[in-house]
PDB file of C-alpha atoms in Angstrom:
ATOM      1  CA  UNK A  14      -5.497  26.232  14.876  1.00 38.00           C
ATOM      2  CA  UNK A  15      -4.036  25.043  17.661  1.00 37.00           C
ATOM      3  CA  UNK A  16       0.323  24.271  18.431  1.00 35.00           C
ATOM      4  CA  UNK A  17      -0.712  20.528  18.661  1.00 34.00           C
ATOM      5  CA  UNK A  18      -2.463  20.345  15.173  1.00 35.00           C
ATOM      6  CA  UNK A  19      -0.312  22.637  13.913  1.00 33.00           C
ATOM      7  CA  UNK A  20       2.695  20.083  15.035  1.00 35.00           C
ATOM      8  CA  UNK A  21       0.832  17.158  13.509  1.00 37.00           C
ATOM      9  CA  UNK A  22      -0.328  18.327  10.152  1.00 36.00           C
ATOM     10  CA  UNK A  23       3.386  19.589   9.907  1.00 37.00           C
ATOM     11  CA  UNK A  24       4.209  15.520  10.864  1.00 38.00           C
ATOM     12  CA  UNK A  25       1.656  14.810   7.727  1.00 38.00           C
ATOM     13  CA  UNK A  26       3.401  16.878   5.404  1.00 40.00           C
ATOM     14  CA  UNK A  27       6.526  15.943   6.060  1.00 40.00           C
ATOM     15  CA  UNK A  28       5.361  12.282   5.302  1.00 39.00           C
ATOM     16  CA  UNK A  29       3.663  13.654   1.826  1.00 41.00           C
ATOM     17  CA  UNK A  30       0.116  12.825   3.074  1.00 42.00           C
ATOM     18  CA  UNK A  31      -0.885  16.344   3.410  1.00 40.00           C
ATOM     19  CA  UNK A  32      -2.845  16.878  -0.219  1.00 41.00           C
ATOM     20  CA  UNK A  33      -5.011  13.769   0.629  1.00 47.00           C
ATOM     21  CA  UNK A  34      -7.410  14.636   3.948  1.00 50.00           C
ATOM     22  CA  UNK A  35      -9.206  17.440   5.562  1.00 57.00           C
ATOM     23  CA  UNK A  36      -7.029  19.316   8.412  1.00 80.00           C
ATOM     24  CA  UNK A  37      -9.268  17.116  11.541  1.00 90.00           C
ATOM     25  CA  UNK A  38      -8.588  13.951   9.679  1.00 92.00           C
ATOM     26  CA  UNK A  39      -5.114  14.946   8.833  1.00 86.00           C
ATOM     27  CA  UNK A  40      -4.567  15.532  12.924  1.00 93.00           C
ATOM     28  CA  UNK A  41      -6.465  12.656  14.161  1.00 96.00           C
ATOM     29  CA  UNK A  42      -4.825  10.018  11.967  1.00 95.00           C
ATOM     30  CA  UNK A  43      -1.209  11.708  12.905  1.00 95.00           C
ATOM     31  CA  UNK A  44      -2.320  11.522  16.403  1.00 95.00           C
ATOM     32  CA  UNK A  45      -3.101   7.781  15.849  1.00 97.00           C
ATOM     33  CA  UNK A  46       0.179   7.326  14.050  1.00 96.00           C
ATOM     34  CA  UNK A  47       2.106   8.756  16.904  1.00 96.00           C
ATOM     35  CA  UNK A  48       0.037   6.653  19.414  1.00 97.00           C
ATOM     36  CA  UNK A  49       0.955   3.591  17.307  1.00 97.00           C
ATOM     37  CA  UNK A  50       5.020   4.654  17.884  1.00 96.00           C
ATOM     38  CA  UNK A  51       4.254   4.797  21.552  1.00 96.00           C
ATOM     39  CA  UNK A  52       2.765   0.763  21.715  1.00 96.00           C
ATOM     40  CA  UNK A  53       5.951  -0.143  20.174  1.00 94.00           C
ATOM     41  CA  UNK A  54       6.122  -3.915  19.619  1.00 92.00           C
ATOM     42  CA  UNK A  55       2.970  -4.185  21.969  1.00 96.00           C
ATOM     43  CA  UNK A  56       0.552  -5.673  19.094  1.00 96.00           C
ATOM     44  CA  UNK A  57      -2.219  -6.490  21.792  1.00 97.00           C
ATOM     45  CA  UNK A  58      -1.741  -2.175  22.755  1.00 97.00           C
ATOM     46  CA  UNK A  59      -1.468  -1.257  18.347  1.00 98.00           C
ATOM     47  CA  UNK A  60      -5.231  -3.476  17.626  1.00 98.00           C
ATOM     48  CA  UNK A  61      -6.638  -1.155  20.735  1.00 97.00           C
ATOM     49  CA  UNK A  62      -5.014   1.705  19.184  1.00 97.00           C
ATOM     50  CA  UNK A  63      -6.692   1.409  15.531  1.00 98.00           C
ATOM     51  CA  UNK A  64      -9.757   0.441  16.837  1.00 98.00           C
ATOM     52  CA  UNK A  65     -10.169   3.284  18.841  1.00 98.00           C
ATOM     53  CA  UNK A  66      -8.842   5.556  16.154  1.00 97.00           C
ATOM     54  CA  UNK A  67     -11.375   4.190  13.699  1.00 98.00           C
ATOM     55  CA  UNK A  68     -14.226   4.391  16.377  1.00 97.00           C
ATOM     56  CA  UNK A  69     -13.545   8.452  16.307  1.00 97.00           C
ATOM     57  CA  UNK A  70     -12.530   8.359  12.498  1.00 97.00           C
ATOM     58  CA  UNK A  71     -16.584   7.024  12.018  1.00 97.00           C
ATOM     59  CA  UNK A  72     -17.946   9.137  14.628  1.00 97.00           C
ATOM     60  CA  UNK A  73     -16.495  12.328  13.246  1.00 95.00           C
ATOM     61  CA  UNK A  74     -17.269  11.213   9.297  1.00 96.00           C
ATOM     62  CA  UNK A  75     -13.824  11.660   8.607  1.00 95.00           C
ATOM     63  CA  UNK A  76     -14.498   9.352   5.388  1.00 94.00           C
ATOM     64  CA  UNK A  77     -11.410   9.887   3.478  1.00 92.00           C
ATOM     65  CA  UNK A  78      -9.031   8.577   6.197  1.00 94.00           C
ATOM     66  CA  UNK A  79     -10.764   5.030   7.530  1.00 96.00           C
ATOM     67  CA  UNK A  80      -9.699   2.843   4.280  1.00 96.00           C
ATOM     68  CA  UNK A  81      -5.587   3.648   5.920  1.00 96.00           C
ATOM     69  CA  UNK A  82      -7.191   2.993   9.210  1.00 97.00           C
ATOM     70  CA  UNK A  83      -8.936  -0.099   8.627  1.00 98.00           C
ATOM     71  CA  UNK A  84      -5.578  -0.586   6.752  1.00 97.00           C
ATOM     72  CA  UNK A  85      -3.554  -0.669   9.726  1.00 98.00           C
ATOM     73  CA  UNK A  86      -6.692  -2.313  11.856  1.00 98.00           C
ATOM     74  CA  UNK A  87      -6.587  -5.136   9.848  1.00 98.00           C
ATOM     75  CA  UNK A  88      -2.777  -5.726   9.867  1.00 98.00           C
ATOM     76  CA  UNK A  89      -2.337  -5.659  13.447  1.00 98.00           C
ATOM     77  CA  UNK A  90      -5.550  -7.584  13.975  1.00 98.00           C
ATOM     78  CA  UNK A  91      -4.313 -10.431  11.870  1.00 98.00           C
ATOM     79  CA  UNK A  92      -0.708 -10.043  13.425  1.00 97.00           C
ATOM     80  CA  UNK A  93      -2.231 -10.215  16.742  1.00 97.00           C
ATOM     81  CA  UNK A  94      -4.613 -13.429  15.817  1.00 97.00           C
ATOM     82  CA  UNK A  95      -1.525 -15.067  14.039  1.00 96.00           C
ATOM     83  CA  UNK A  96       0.656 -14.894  17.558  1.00 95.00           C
ATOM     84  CA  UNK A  97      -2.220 -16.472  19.375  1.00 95.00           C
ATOM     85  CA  UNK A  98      -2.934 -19.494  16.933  1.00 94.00           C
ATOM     86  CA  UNK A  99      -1.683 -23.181  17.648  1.00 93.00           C
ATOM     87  CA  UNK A 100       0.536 -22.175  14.498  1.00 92.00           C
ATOM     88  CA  UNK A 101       3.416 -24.645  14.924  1.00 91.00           C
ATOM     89  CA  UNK A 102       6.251 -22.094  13.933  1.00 95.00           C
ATOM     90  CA  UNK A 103       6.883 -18.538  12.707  1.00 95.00           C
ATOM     91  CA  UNK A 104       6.345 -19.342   9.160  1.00 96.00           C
ATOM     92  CA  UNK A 105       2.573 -20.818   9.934  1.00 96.00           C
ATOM     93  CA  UNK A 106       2.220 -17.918  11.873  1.00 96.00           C
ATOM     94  CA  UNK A 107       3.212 -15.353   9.307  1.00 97.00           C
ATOM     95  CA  UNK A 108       1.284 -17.184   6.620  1.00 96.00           C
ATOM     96  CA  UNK A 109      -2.277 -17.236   8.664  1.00 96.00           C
ATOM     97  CA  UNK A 110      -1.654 -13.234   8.751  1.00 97.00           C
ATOM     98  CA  UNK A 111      -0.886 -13.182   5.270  1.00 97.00           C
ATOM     99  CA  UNK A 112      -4.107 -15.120   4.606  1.00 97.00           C
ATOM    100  CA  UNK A 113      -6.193 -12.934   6.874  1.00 97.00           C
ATOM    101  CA  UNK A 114      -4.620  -9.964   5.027  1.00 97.00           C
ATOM    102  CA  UNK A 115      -5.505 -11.665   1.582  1.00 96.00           C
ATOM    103  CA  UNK A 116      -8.918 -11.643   2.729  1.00 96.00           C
ATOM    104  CA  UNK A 117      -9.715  -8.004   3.064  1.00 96.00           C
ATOM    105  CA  UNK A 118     -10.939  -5.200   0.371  1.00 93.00           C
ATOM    106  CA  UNK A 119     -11.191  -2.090  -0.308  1.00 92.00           C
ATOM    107  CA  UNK A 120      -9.002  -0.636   2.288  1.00 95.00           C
ATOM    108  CA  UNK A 121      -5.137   0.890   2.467  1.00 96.00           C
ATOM    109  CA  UNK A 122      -2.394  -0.905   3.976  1.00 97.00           C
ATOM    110  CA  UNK A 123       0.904   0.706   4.817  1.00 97.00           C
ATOM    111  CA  UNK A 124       3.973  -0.506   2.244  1.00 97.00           C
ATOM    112  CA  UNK A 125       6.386  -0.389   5.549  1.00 96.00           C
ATOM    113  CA  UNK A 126       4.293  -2.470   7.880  1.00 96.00           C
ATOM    114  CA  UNK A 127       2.670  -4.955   5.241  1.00 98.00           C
ATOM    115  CA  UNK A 128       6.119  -5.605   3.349  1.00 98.00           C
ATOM    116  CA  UNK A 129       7.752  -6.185   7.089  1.00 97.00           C
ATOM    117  CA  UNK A 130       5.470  -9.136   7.393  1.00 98.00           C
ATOM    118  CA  UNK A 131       5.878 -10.393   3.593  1.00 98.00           C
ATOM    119  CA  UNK A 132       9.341 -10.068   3.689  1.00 97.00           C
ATOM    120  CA  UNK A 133       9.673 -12.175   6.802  1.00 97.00           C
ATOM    121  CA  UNK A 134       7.255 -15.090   5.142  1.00 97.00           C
ATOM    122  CA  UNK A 135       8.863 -15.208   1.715  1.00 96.00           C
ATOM    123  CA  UNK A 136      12.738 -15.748   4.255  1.00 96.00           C
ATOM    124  CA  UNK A 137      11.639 -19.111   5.196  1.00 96.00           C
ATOM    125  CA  UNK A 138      11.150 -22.019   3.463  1.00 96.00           C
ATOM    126  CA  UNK A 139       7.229 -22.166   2.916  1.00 94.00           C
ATOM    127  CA  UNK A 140       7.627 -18.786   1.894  1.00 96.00           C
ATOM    128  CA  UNK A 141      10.043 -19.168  -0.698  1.00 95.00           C
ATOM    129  CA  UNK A 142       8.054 -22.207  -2.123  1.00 95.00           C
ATOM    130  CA  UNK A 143       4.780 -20.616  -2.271  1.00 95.00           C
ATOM    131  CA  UNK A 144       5.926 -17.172  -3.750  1.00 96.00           C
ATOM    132  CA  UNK A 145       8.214 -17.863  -5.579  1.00 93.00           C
ATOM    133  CA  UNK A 146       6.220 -17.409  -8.732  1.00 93.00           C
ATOM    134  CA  UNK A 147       5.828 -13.713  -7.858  1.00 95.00           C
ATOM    135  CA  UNK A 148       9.116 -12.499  -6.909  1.00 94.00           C
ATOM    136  CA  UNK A 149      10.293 -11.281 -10.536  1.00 94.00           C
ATOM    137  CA  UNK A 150       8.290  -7.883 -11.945  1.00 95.00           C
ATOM    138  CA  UNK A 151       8.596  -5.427 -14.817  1.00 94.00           C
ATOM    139  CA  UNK A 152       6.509  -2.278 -15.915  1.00 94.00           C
ATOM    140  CA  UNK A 153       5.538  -1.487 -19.632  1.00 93.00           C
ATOM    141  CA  UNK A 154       4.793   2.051 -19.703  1.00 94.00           C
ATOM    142  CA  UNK A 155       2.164   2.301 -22.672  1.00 93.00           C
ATOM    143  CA  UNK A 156       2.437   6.236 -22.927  1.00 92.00           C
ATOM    144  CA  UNK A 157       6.332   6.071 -22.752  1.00 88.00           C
ATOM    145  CA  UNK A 158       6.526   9.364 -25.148  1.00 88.00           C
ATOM    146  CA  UNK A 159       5.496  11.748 -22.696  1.00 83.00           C
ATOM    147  CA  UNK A 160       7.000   9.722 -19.948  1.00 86.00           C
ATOM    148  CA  UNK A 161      10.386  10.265 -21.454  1.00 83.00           C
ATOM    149  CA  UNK A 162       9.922  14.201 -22.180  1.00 82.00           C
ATOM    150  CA  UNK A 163       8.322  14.821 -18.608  1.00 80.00           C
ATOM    151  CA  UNK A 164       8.563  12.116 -16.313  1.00 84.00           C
ATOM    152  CA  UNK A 165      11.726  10.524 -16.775  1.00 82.00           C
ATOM    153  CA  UNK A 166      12.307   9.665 -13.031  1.00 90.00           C
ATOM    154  CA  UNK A 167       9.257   7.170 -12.928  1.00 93.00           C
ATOM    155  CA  UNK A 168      11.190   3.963 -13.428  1.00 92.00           C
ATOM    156  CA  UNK A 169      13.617   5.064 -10.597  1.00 94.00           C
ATOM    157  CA  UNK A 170      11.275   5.977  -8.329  1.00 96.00           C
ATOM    158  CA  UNK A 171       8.604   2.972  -8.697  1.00 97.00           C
ATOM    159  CA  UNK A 172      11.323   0.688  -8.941  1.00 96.00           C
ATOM    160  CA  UNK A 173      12.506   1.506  -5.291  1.00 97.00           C
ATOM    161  CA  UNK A 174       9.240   0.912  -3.864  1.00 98.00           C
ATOM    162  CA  UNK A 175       8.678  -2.580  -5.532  1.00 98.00           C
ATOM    163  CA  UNK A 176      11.732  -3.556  -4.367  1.00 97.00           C
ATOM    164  CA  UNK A 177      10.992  -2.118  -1.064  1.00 97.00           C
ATOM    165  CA  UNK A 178       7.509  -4.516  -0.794  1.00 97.00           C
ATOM    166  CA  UNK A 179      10.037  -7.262  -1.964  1.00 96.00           C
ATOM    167  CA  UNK A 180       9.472  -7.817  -5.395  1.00 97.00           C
ATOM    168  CA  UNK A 181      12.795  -7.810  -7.882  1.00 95.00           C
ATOM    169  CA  UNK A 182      13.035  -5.469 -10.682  1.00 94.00           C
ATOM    170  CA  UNK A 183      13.374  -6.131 -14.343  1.00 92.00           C
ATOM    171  CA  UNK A 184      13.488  -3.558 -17.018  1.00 87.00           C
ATOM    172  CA  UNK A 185      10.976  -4.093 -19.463  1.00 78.00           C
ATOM    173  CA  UNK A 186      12.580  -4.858 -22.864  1.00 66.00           C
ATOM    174  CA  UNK A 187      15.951  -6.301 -21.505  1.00 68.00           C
ATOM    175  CA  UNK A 188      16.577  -9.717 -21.547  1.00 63.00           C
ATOM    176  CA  UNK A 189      16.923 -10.212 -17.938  1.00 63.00           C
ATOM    177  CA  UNK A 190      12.799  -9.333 -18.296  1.00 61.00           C
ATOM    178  CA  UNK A 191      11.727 -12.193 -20.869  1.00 71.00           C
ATOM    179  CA  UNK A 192      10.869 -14.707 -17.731  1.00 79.00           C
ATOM    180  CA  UNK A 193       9.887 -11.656 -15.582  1.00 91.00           C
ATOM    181  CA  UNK A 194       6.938 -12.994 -13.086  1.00 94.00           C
ATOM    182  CA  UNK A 195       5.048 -10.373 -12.843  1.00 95.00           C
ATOM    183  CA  UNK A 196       4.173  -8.037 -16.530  1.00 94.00           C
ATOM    184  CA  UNK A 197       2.311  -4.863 -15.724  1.00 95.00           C
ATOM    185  CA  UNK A 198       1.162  -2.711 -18.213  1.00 95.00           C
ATOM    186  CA  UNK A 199       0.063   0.776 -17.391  1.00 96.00           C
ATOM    187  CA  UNK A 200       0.182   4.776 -17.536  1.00 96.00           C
ATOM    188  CA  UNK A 201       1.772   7.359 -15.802  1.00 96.00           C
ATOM    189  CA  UNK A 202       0.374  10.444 -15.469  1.00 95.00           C
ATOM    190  CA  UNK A 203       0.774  14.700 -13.818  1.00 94.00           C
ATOM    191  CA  UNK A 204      -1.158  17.603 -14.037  1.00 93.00           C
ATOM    192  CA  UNK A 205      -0.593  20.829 -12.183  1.00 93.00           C
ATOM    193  CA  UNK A 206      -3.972  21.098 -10.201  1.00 89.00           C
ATOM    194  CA  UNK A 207      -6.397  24.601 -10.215  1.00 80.00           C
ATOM    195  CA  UNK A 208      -5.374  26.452  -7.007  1.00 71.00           C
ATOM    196  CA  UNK A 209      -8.436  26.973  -4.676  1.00 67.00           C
ATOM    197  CA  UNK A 210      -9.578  30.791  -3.612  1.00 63.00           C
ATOM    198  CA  UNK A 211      -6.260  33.007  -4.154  1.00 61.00           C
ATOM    199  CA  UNK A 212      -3.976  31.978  -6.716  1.00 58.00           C
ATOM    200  CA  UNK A 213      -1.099  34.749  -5.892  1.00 53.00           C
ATOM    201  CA  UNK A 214      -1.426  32.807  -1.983  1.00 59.00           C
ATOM    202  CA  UNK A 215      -0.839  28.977  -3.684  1.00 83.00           C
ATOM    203  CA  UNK A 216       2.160  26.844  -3.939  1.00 88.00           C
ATOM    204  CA  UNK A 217       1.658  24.504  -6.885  1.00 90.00           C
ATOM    205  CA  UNK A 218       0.059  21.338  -6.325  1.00 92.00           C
ATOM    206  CA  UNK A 219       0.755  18.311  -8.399  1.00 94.00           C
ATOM    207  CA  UNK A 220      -1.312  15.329  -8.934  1.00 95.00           C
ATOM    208  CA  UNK A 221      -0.058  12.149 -10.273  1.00 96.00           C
ATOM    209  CA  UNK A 222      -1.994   8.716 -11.345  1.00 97.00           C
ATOM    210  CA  UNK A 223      -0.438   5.527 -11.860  1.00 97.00           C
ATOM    211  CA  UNK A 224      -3.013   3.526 -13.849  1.00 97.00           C
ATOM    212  CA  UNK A 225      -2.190  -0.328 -13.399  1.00 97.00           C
ATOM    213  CA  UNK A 226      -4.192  -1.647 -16.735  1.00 96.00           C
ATOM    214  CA  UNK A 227      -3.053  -5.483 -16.414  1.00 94.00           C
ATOM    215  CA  UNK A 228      -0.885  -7.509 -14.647  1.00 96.00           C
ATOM    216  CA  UNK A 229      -0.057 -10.833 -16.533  1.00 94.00           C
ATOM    217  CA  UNK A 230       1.762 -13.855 -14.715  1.00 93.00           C
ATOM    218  CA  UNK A 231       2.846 -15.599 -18.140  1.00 87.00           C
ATOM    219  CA  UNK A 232       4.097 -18.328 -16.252  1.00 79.00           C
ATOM    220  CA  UNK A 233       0.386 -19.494 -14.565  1.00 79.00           C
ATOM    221  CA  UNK A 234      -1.592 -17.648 -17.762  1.00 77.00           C
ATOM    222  CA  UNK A 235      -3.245 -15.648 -16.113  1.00 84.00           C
ATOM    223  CA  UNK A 236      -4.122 -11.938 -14.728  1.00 91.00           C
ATOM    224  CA  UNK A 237      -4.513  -9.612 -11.735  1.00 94.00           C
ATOM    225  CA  UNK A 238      -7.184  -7.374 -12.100  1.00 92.00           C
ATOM    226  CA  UNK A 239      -5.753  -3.440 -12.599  1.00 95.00           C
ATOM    227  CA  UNK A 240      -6.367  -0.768 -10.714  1.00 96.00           C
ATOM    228  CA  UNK A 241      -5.436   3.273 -10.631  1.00 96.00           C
ATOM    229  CA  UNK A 242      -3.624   5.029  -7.870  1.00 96.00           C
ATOM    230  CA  UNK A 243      -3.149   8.834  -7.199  1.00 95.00           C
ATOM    231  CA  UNK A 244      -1.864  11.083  -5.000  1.00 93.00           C
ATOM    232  CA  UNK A 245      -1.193  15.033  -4.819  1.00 91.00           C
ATOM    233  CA  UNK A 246       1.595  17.042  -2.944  1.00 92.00           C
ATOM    234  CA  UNK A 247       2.401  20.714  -2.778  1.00 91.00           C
ATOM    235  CA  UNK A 248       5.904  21.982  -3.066  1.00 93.00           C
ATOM    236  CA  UNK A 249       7.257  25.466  -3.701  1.00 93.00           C
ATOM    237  CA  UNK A 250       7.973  24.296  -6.834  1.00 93.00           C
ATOM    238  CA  UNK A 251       6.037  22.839  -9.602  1.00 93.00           C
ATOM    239  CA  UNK A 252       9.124  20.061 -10.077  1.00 93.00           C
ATOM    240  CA  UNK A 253       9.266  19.301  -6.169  1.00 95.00           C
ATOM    241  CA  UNK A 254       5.338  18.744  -6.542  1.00 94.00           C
ATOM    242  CA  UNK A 255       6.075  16.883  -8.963  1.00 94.00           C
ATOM    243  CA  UNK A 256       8.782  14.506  -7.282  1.00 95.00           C
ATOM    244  CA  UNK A 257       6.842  14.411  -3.643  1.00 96.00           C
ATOM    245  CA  UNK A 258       3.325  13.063  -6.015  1.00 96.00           C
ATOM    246  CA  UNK A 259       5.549  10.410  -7.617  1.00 96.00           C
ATOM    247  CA  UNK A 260       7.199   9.081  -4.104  1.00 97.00           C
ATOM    248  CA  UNK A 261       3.764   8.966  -2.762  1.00 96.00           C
ATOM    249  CA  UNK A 262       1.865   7.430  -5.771  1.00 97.00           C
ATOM    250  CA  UNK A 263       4.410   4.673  -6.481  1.00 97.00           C
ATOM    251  CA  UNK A 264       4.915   4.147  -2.334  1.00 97.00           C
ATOM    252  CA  UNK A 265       0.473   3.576  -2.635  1.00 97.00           C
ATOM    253  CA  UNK A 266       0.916   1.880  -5.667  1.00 98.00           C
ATOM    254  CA  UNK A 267       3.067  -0.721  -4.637  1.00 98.00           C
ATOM    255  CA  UNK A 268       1.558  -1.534  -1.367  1.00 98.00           C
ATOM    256  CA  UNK A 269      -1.326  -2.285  -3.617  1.00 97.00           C
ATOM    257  CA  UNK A 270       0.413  -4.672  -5.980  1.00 97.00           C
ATOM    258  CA  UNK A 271       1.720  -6.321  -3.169  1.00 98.00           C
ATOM    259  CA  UNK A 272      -1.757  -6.459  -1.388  1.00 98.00           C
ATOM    260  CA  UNK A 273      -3.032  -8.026  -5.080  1.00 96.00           C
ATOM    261  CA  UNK A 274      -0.414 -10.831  -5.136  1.00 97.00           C
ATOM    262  CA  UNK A 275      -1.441 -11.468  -1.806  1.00 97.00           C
ATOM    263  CA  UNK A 276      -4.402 -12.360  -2.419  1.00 96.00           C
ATOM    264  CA  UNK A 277      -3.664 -14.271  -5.615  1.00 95.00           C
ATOM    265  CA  UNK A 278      -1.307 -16.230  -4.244  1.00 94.00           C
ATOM    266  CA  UNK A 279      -3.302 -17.514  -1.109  1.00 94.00           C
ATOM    267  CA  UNK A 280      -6.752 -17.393  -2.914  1.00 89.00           C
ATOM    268  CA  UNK A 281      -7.185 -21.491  -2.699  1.00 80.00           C
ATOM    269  CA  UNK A 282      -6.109 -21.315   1.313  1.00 70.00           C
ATOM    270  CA  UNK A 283      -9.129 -18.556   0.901  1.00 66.00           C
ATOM    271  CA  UNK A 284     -11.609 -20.531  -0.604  1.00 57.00           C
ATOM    272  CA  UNK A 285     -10.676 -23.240   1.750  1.00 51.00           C
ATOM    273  CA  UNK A 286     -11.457 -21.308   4.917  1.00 57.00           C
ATOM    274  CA  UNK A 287     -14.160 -19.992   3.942  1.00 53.00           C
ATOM    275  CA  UNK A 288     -15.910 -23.041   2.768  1.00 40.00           C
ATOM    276  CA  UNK A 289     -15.398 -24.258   6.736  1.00 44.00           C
ATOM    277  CA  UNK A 290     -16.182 -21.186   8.196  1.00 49.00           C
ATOM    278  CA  UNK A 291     -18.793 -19.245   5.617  1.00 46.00           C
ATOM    279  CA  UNK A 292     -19.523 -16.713   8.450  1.00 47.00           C
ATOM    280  CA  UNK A 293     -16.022 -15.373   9.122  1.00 46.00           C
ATOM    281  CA  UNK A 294     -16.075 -11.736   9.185  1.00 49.00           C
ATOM    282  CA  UNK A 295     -13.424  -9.449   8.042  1.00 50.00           C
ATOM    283  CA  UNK A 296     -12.123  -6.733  10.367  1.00 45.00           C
TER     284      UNK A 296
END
């Protein structure tokens, strides 16, 4: 393997992505990460940037990375559309992204880059007014048990992340959670993975799934549909496995929830657009 891969898988690992992808999809998405830093606030130079990296991504099959891709495709795209609209200020602008975002599936966005924009919608006025109903979240835990004998951390750890995509936290069972927003009801799980080919040549590997079974918005009466996250890391240590899988599933995790309210928040402005323009594609 050569320096340069060498230097970006070590970029990968470092970032706790290096369980998740082959070695050539590991490099080429760190080489499209690092080619994103060097566009810096250039959103017309970061679209160019993901589209080539997806064209290669496609053309060399690497499969497991183009959901992040299109992720970060999509973002910038709908960035990039939003700046050249006849938007009539920033929060019109930031709200036709947010719409355009609300309009994709099945693909990854970044927590950083999605909550930058959310964040910077839900600061102004028609922000605040239209999300306002979605601010306030707490997490029932239904296998609590064997949370509190192995995982203890989780609540810690997912709570920084939903706070980081700009949701508050409540602790479920306090009072301050009775008019929480946002109920989800789930499991947390670990399991020490099977090393591959030499066991005495392994550092333990530790996957863990966050399984989002509901989310209930008592106020409206109604639900966002669940859905399970996982991720993997290797440490030299079962319990630093353990702690690098639990950043990196609650980090996916909550750029999920966030991507869900999204699109449950804007889903009339969706229905709307569509009905005028039927053959709008997604990126």
């Amino acid at each position: 393997m050569t320096p340069t891969v060498l230097l970006l898988l070590s970029a990968i690992a470092g970032a706790g992505m290096l369980d998740h992808y082959s070695e050539p999809a590991e490099a080429h998405y760190a080489l499209c990460r690092r080619t994103e830093l060097d566009a810096g606030d250039d959103v017309e130079r970061i679209v160019g940037v993901w589209k080539a990296c997806l064209s290669e991504a496609e053309r060399q099959s690497f499969t497991e990375v183009l959901p992040a891709i299109r992720g970060n495709l999509a973002l910038a795209s709908a960035i990039l559309d939003a700046s050249r609209s006849d938007a009539s200020s920033d929060a019109e602008r930031l709200e036709r992204a947010l719409i355009a975002v609300a309009r994709q599936r099945d693909i990854q966005f970044r927590l950083e880059k999605l909550a930058q924009v959310y964040r910077q919608y839900t600061v102004t006025d028609r922000g605040r007014s239209r999300m306002s109903a979605y601010r306030d979240v707490s997490f029932r835990w239904t296998n609590q048990a064997s949370i509190d004998t192995g995982l203890g951390q989780v609540n810690e750890i997912v709570r920084r992340y939903m706070e980081d995509a700009g949701f508050r936290w409540t602790d479920y069972g306090h009072q301050s959670a009775v008019g929480a927003d946002l109920v989800c009801r789930g499991t947390v799980r670990a399991r020490v993975k099977e090393p591959e080919g030499d066991a005495l040549d392994q550092l333990p590997i530790v996957e863990t799934i966050i399984a989002i079974d509901s989310i209930k918005l008592p106020g409206a009466e109604k639900e966002i549909q669940g859905f399970l996250t996982s991720a993997s890391a290797q440490a030299t240590t079962e319990q630093g496995a353990l702690d690098a899988s639990l950043h990196e599933v609650a980090k996916a995790m909550a750029a999920t929830m966030l991507h869900r309210v999204i699109q449950t928040s804007f889903a009339t402005a969706i229905d709307i657009e569509d009905y005028l323009d039927p053959d709008v594609e997604d990126y």
